[in-house]
Amino acid sequence: MMRLIPDAEHDDLHLGDRPLIVCDVDEVVLEFVTPFEAFLTGEGYELRPTSFRLHGNVFNRTDGSETPGEAVSQMLEAFFESHDEWQTPVIEAADTLARLSEQADIVFLTAMPPRHRAVRRRLLSRHGFDYPMIATEAPKGPAVLALHGDRPQPVAFIDDIFVNLQSVRSHVPQSLLRAKRLSERLPHGRRRRVQRFSRKDLAHQRPTGLALGNGFEACVFEHPRGPGQQTDGLGMLGLFHRAGLEDAGAISLRMGDRGINQRVAQPLPAPSGLDEKAGDSPQARIGRIVAIEWARHGPRGVPARHMCAWSHLHPAYRDPVIERDQPRRQLRLCSLFQMLLLVIPAQFLPLLRRQPEIAAPAAVTSPLRPEKGFQQWPEIGGDGANIQVQAMQSPVDQVAFPRIIRHPEIDELTLAHVDCDAFYATVEKRDNPELADKPVIIGGGKRGVVSTCCYIARIHGVRSAMPMFKALDACPDAIVIKPDMEKYVRVGREVRQLMEELTPLVQPISIDEAFLDLAGTEKLHKDTAARTLARFAARVEAEIGISLSVGLSYCKFLAKVASDLDKPRGFSVIGKAEAIDFLKPRPVSLIWGVGKAFTETLARDGIRTIGQLQMMEQTALMRSYGVMGKRLYHLARGEDDRTVHANEGAKSVSAETTFNSDLSQAKDLVPVLRRLSEKVSARLKASNIAGQTVVLKLKTAEFKSRTRNFKLEDPTVLADRIFRTGLHLLERELGEDRFRLIGIGVSDLTDAARADPPDLVDPAAARRAVAESAIDKGDSSIMTSASKRERLLIPAGILIAGLLLAALVYAGLTEIGGKNSAALMADAFLHSRLWVTSCFDLDCAHVDGRTYVVFPPFPGVAALPLVTLGGATTFGFIPLAILCLFLSLLIWIRVFRQLGASNPAWFWLVLAAGFSSPLYFVTIRADGIWFFAQAIGFLMTSLALHEALAGRLLSAGMAIACAFLSRQMTIFYVPLLLILSMRTDTPLWTAMRDKVTRAVRLGLPVLAAIGIYMIYNQLRFGSVFESGYAFIDYPPGVLKQRLETHGLWSPSYVPFNLYHALVQGFHARFEGPGNMELVGMDRFGTAFLVASPWLAMLFFTPINRRTVYSGMLVAGLVTVMLFYHSNGYTQYNVQRYMLDWLPAALIMMAYAIQRQTSPLFPLAVLWGMGLNAVTIATMAMVR
């Protein structure tokens, strides 16, 4: 008869009076996931099974970004248009359907856009599936109901998507299937038999099953063995109404010898396709069905006893039973649920498999726990429909089976990792039984993130660290509870106490997990470590009321891996013999320390699985990945020699908060950071511990996390010290980004007795400690005044030093005063011309009867205010240079903080920079344009570095453009600025779009400055490439002698110039190589490297992109200085050229001082400052 199906396109449906099988297509008779993954790969995308939706799990392989849902839908459209080129049939599917078609009509009901029906029709026919097909995007329940109609014969529905089974259950519940031949697959061992029964009287059978809601439950009835008889393998899994639905229509499946759960289980396998070696096809597809058997009436009087699907809520759940012998075959009970779903493919339920031999790589068993398969793998094929968990909630009863765990090495293994299951959520459910069968999320408000969630919520796709609004979208019925850390800590300590009763070797990893080494405890507990741990898990659940998972192995790495295999209530074993084979198919991300970024690095190198690492030599790995390569080599082979240390407790103490609205300004973030620092400090003091590494955590508005850390010289418990270090780290991140979360914490924990020793270098430290002690006692006034004093101390000191320097200058320490060509340039600009009437400096060019200052124009622009007020002969250049010095040092205070230099480290860095010879020399010689341009260029370069570290690339580009228009060599700083603006922990060649955007924003002002300079040259000298140095009238003799006699690049000059740069403290008169006369103490201060410990500090500089490029820049500029700029006369001119590379050297020193804790650093600075003071005082007395 012809039937019409609503909301669908279909072939002519001429159905007879035979039973009807309604069968899905994708992953039932045709492969879908594997070919779709191949299709995505060809398009430059990849499928990551991280939740229960197809949308949201497709990512761009190039930049790792999530593909929008609309784009995924378009790719599905393209796939279905060409799926006849991709999809292949499931093994045995055609033969099975041909066999079934002898006793029943068959109709395909596929969830796909009807417009693609013709393409799929051709594909099915080509593979021998010549059965009518219905294509619909609507729920399948109405379609099955229309097919059923008033048929006298039953209708059986086969599908791999749970939401489709639910839809059919709500419309035609009698169409769901039950399976036979289950009894021999049920666990052996101790059993609780409810009643004996006969084969003809199903009412006396012992049922177990899972609740399906709305009055329905699925039950399995096991037939007993008669005396001396083997089981006949009969059983039923069916849908029955608890109120006693008698005429449900019993439809059952008879499975072949290679039925469900036939192949050996390997937990967490790579989601590959077929096991060709075993000749097996993916689990639970239609190729396993031998026949469908029909009955007019179902069993009567079904008892209401059943096991809830959520066994972690079941009060009668039995403890693990540890056995050493090799048993007969058994079934993990979760496959009962798998039989109900019937056709969920193996690659999406890798945990739901039978283990015929417990000598498998990880000997684990589990109770009836369907959510385990869904929590890891997405539901593909339902176009993102979430699993409807509410259909599986019902009261529980007292039916339970033991778990039998066997492994050939189980008696020898003693190292375990114990991890509480969904700890926060489990504690809340324990304290509120009404939450037992409800999805629970632990987290903050709508703008917060999920701290953790129960396993019911995880079935919906909720996961830790997910934004709360996404979690509530995925699971709108979830109950959100704010974390109660005090309660969780208390419960965690109770679990820890029970652990310490097992062994003294307990190494806590966090509040809810720890490593245990039970070696040598067999006599104490009179049993093996495995049995002791099994009893321990039962005791924790009985006494504390929470469940946990145990991983047992021979090393810490694999024990941690094992504990994650079988959650919740898991007990997993990984032995040494199978470790390499177990690890081989696993992804490299399974290895500790291999995060997302490093995983992508390895993937670019063609390494995706641990098996690929196992094939590589240690030397090759270390050559590519350094010390991490050695770690990869050993862990990939299951080699981990770390031992359990009882004194290694919690690794960090932290506090964080999520804002109600995104923040970006320091004035908003700093008060929050201070409050969090005080909270961390209070916890440290309460626990009598201290931390040495301060960790700052930020999360941007785009949910990208940033973690920055800095190691202090000594451990601390002081909130002020934690806050100040965190503030330095925060200032480096401030820029254009907006933040939704901020956190501060400390790691490298130690005893509080070692914290905050007296600081001889930083006298204010003691005052801050006293102030904080007063804060702890409730007196905040001392703290406020101490903080204000310190904030004013450094700028005031620098200003006073600058005024003293000005007084010395005006006392007569300079030979030239009031004559600066920059003033002449400014005066020319005021009169709308580029030439000057006269020139005070050496670098003046004479072209066509006019005199030009060859310097770039910015020094003249900077002098405009002075010239406007005082005329071209103003005496204000030295005060202006002092102002530039003062501003530069203030900027460098912030730069050092951005680079993570701690207090007092940055204090000494500023002193070393401010009182070293080059800045002194340039400042007191600022009446000459050479030196004034250096002062202006140094200020602009410092400002550019500050802006780049803050991420403000446009303003950094404008500053370096001004520096270039003062000192041309600062153009070399552009790549360094770009690198400084990037994170050092990300690969250089990733996220290229962002890097190109940064480069454009930085480069545009610089290109504009280059254009201005070229136009400036064209207007003056008639060529954009002529800067005027060819027209300078140098004094005869010196430069000519150098060029003609020794050559411009003569190595004869290098030793002298190098000596002059390093040891300058004397005045040298130079008349060529080999003719140098020392005539007395240098009038203008000691050398840069004598006044500061730069050279020694370079040996402590960590190697990263920033310091490497800084070093390259320093080396390049020093080379130019040594070979070219030392062009005669007294060699003290080389001092001003040091300012060209001083900013890059300061960057390196700020990194170096993070590792250098020697008191020699401040002593060297004091030595240099003293030497400068002695030099200036001596010259003052000489005059």
PDB file of N, CA and C in Angstrom, residues 143 201 281 286 316 342 349 473 688 749 835 853 922 952:
ATOM      1  N   ALA A 143       7.409  10.208  11.331  1.00  0.00           N
ATOM      2  CA  ALA A 143       7.549   9.407  10.118  1.00  0.00           C
ATOM      3  C   ALA A 143       7.310   7.931  10.417  1.00  0.00           C
ATOM      4  N   ASP A 201       7.866 -18.554  31.642  1.00  0.00           N
ATOM      5  CA  ASP A 201       7.210 -17.583  32.517  1.00  0.00           C
ATOM      6  C   ASP A 201       8.147 -16.403  32.729  1.00  0.00           C
ATOM      7  N   SER A 281      34.032  -5.359  11.902  1.00  0.00           N
ATOM      8  CA  SER A 281      33.526  -4.057  11.520  1.00  0.00           C
ATOM      9  C   SER A 281      33.186  -3.275  12.770  1.00  0.00           C
ATOM     10  N   ILE A 286      24.344  -2.613  11.578  1.00  0.00           N
ATOM     11  CA  ILE A 286      23.351  -3.589  11.155  1.00  0.00           C
ATOM     12  C   ILE A 286      23.980  -4.843  10.579  1.00  0.00           C
ATOM     13  N   ALA A 316      23.692   0.956  45.772  1.00  0.00           N
ATOM     14  CA  ALA A 316      24.077  -0.448  45.916  1.00  0.00           C
ATOM     15  C   ALA A 316      25.224  -0.821  44.990  1.00  0.00           C
ATOM     16  N   LEU A 342      21.893   0.322  19.979  1.00  0.00           N
ATOM     17  CA  LEU A 342      21.976  -0.658  18.920  1.00  0.00           C
ATOM     18  C   LEU A 342      22.994  -0.358  17.846  1.00  0.00           C
ATOM     19  N   LEU A 349      31.943   5.360  20.662  1.00  0.00           N
ATOM     20  CA  LEU A 349      31.762   4.775  21.984  1.00  0.00           C
ATOM     21  C   LEU A 349      32.951   3.870  22.279  1.00  0.00           C
ATOM     22  N   ASP A 473      23.507  27.398  27.737  1.00  0.00           N
ATOM     23  CA  ASP A 473      22.879  27.141  26.440  1.00  0.00           C
ATOM     24  C   ASP A 473      22.857  25.640  26.147  1.00  0.00           C
ATOM     25  N   ASN A 688      50.771  28.705  56.797  1.00  0.00           N
ATOM     26  CA  ASN A 688      52.176  28.768  57.202  1.00  0.00           C
ATOM     27  C   ASN A 688      53.112  28.330  56.072  1.00  0.00           C
ATOM     28  N   LEU A 749      56.025  26.565  46.360  1.00  0.00           N
ATOM     29  CA  LEU A 749      55.706  26.765  47.768  1.00  0.00           C
ATOM     30  C   LEU A 749      56.796  26.186  48.660  1.00  0.00           C
ATOM     31  N   TRP A 835      67.225  76.134   5.057  1.00  0.00           N
ATOM     32  CA  TRP A 835      68.647  76.426   5.258  1.00  0.00           C
ATOM     33  C   TRP A 835      68.831  77.350   6.458  1.00  0.00           C
ATOM     34  N   VAL A 853      71.855  72.096   7.898  1.00  0.00           N
ATOM     35  CA  VAL A 853      72.190  71.172   8.977  1.00  0.00           C
ATOM     36  C   VAL A 853      71.827  69.774   8.497  1.00  0.00           C
ATOM     37  N   VAL A 922      75.835  62.871  27.285  1.00  0.00           N
ATOM     38  CA  VAL A 922      74.932  63.504  26.337  1.00  0.00           C
ATOM     39  C   VAL A 922      74.227  64.694  26.968  1.00  0.00           C
ATOM     40  N   ARG A 952      50.529  48.541  22.212  1.00  0.00           N
ATOM     41  CA  ARG A 952      50.016  49.678  21.436  1.00  0.00           C
ATOM     42  C   ARG A 952      50.967  49.945  20.272  1.00  0.00           C
TER      43      ARG A 952
END
